[in-house]
XYZ file of C-alpha atoms in Angstrom:
317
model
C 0.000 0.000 0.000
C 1.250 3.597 -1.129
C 0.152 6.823 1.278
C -1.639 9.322 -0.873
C 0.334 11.488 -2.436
C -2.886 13.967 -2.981
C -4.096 13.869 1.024
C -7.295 16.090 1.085
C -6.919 19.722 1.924
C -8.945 21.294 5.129
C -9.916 24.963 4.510
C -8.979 26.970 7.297
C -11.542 28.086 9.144
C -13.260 32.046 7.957
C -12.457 34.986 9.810
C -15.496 35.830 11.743
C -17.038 38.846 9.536
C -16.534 42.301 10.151
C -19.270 44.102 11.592
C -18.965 47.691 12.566
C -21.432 49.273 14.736
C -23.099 52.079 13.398
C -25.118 53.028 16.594
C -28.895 52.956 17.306
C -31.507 54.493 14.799
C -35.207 55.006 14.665
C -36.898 53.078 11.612
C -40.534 54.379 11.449
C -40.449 54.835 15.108
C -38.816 51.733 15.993
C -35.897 52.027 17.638
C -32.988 49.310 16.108
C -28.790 48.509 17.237
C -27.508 49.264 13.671
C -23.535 47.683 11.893
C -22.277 47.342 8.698
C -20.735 43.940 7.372
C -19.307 44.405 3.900
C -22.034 46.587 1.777
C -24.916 45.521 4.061
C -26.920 46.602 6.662
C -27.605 44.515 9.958
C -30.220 45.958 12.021
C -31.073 44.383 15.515
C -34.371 45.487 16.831
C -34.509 46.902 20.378
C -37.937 47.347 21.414
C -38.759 46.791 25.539
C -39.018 43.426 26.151
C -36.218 41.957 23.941
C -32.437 40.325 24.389
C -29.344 42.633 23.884
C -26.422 40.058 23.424
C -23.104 41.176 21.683
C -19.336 41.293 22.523
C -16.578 43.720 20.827
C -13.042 43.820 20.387
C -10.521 45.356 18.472
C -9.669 49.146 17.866
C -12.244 51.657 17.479
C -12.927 53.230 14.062
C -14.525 55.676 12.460
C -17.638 55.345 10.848
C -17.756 57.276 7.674
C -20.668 59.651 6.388
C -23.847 60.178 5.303
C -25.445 62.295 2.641
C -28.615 62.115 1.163
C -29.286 59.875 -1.749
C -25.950 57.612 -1.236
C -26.249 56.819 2.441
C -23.477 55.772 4.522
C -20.138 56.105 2.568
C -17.017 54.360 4.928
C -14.354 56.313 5.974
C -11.445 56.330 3.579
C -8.909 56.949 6.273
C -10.317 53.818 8.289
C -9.752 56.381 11.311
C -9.341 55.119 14.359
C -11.694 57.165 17.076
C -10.665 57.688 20.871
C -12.734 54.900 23.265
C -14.579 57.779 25.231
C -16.026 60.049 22.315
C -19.424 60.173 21.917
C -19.409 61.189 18.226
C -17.700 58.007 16.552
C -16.519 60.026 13.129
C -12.922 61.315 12.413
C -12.499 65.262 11.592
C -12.301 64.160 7.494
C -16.101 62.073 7.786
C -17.271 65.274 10.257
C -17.008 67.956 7.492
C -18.467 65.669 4.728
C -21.460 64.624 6.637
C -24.456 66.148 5.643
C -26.581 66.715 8.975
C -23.357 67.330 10.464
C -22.965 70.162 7.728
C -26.132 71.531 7.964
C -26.094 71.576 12.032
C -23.009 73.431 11.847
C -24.321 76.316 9.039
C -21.844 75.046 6.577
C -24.841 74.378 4.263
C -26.898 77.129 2.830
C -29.720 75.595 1.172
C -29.883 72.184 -0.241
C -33.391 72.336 -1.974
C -35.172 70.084 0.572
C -38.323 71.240 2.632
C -37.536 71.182 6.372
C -39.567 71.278 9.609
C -39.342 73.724 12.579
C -40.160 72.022 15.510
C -40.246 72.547 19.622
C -38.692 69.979 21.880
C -39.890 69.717 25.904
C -37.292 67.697 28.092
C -38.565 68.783 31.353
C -39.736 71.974 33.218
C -37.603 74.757 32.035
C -35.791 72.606 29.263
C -37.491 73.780 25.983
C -35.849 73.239 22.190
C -36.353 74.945 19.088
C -34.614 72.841 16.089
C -35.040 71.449 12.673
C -35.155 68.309 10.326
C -35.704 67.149 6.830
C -39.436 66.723 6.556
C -38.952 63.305 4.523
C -37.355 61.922 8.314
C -40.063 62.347 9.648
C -40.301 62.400 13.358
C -36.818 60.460 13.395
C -34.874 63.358 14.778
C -36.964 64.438 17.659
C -36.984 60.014 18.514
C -33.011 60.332 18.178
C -32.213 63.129 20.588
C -34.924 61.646 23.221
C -37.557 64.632 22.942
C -40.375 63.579 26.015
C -42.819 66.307 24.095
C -42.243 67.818 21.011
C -44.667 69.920 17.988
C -43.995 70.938 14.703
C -45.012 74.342 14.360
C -43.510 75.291 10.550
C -42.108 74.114 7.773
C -39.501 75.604 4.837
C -36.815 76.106 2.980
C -33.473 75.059 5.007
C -32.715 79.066 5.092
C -36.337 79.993 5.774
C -36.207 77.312 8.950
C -32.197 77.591 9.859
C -33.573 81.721 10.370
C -36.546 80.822 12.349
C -34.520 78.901 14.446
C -31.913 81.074 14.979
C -35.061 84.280 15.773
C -36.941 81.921 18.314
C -33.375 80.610 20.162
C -31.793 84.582 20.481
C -35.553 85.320 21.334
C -35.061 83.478 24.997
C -38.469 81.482 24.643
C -36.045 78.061 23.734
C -32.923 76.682 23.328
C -30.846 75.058 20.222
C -29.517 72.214 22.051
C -28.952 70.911 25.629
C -26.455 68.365 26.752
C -27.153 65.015 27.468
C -26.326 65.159 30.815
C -28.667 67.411 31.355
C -31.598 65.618 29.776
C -30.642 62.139 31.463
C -30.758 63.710 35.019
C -34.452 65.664 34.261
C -35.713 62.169 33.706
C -36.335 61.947 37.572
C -38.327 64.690 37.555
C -40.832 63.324 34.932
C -43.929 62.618 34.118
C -45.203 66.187 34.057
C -47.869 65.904 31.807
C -49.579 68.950 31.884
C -46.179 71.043 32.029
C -45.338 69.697 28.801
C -48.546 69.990 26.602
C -48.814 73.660 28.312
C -45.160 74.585 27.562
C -45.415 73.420 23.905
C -48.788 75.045 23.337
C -47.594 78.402 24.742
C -44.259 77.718 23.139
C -45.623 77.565 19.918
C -48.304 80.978 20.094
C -45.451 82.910 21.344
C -42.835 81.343 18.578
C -45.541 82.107 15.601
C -46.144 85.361 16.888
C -42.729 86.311 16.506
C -42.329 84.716 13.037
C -45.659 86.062 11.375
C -42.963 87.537 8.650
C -41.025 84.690 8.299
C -41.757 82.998 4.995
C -43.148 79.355 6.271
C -45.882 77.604 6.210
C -47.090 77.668 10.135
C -48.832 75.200 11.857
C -50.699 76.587 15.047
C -53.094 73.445 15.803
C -50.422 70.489 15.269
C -50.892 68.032 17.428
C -48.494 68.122 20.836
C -46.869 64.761 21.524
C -46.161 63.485 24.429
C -43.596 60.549 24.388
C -43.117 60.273 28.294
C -45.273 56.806 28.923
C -44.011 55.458 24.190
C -39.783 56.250 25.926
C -40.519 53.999 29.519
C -40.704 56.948 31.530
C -44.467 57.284 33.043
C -42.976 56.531 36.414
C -39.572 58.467 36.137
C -36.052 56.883 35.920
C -35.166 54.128 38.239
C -34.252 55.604 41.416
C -30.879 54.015 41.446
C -29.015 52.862 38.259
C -25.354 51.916 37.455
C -24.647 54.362 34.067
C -21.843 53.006 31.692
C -18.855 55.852 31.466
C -16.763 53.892 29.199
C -15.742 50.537 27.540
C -12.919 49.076 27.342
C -11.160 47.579 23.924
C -12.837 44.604 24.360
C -15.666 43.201 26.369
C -19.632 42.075 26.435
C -22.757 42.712 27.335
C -26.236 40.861 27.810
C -29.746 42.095 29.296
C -33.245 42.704 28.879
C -34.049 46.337 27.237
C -36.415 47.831 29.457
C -36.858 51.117 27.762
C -35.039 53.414 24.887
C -35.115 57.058 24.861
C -33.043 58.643 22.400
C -29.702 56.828 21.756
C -29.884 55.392 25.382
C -30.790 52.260 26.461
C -31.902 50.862 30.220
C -31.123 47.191 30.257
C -31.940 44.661 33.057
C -28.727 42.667 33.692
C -28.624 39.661 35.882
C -31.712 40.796 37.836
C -29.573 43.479 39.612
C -29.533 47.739 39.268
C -30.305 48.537 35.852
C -27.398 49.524 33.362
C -27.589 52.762 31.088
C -25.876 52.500 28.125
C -25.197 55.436 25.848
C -25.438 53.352 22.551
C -23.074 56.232 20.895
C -20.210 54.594 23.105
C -20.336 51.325 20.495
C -20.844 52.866 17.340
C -17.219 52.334 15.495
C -16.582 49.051 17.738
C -16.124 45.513 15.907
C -19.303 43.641 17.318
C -20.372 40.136 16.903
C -23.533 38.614 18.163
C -23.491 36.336 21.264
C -25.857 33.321 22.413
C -27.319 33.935 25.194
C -28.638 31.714 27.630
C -31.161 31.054 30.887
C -28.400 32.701 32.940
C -27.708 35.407 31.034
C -24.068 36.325 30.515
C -23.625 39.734 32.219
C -21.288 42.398 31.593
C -17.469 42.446 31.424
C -15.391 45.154 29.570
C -17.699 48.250 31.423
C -16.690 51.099 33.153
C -20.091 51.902 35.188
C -20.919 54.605 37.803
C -24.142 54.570 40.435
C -26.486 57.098 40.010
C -29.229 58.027 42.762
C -32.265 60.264 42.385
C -31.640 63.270 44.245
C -33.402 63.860 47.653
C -36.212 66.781 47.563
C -36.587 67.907 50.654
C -39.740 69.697 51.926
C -38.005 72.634 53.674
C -41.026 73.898 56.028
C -41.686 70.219 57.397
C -38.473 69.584 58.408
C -38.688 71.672 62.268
């Protein structure tokens, strides 16, 4: 007998595939954990109620830009983007980005209609800002709005100068930090201060843009997204908030509730984790079973959060 001299060859096995997170996006109100593997796009729905299972490893990279009509375009630089930012895009990918551009008045007009809207966050926390009217509501989902009303819409200059009369007006702001919105959470629901903040928001907005050109809306419906984001009871009253991740690591739990970009996830029956999804967008993320036990967290830098104590000053002697 003679060995073979043709012994059959064993592929080695693939490389698992490369799938960059993109971050968490709103589909038609429907918030979704969104990568890219090759030219495709991998969404993993994140309504209340459903498994969150995924590791991550490797360097953190930039995540290109979008424009409309082409979508996502990746970054030719492949970039690498520090662990802590919240904004996963390298300086190059920042200045080509379209919403980017137009947030920063480095776009003039770009011949699409646009809506003027006011966002409520809490007592005393009131937006004026604007979107592309074929988003949709996707904008005001995104950056966690609790109440929010269209009140125009325009041309991008027509809208971009609204903006800019109602925000140097006082009556609202052009952006608040998320800090700041995360912590108000506590003091919610306030029903009633939110539909009468928007309404009065919005007479005393039109009023001062009756010669703007734009087609107003005074009886748009006010929305109140404080019971649709988890929130009819408030925040947990203690909950451990991710600060950072490290290169590598993984995470399982429940989602309980998604406002914005953040998540609250149940992990191993203990204190509820908050998770900033912007904190994975440009990390290498695969998919991991889960099981009865659920697998926990490893690779997260967390820190406790307490509601504050309100103290009723006259009952206290």
């Amino acid at each position: 007998m003679h060995a073979n001299s043709n012994p059959v060859s064993v592929p080695a096995p693939s490389p698992a595939p490369d799938r960059l997170c993109t971050g968490l996006s709103w589909f038609e109100e429907k918030p979704a954990l969104t990568a890219v593997e090759g030219g495709d796009l991998r969404l993993k729905a994140l309504s209340p109620g459903t498994r969150l299972a995924l590791s991550w490893s490797g360097r953190r990279r930039c995540i290109g830009w979008t424009a409309p009509g082409t979508g996502r375009t990746p970054c030719a630089e492949d970039a690498e983007i520090g662990g802590a930012a919240t904004l996963a895009q390298c300086p190059a990918c920042q200045n080509r980005d379209h919403g980017l551009a137009v947030a920063r008045d480095r776009i003039t007009d770009d011949g699409r209609s646009y809506q003027l809207y006011l966002a409520w966050f809490a007592p005393g926390m009131l937006k004026v800002g604007i979107t592309g009217v074929q988003r949709g509501v996707a904008r005001l989902l995104e950056q966690g709005a609790i109440g929010y009303t269209v009140i125009a819409t325009g041309t991008l200059p027509a809208a971009r100068r609204a903006e800019i009369t109602v925000s140097a007006s006082g009556l609202a702001k052009e952006r608040y930090r998320s800090r700041a919105k995360v912590e108000a959470w506590w003091g919610l629901p306030e029903t009633e201060g939110l539909r009468s903040a928007l309404s009065e928001g919005r007479t005393k907005a039109l009023r001062m843009l009756a010669d703007h050109t734009l087609d107003a809306f005074p009886d748009g419906p006010l929305v109140d997204n404080t019971t649709f984001f988890g929130l009819g009871d408030g925040a947990p009253a203690t909950y451990r908030e991710v600060e950072s991740l490290d290169d590598s690591g993984s995470l399982a739990g429940e989602v309980r509730a998604v406002i914005g970009k953040h998540l609250f996830l149940a992990v191993d029956g203990g204190t509820p984790l908050l998770l900033d999804t912007r904190l994975l967008a440009g990390r290498h993320t695969v998919p991991i079973a889960d099981d009865s036990n659920g697998i926990g967290v490893a690779g997260v830098r967390t820190a406790e959060r307490r509601r504050p104590l309100l103290y009723d000053t006259p009952t206290l002697f």
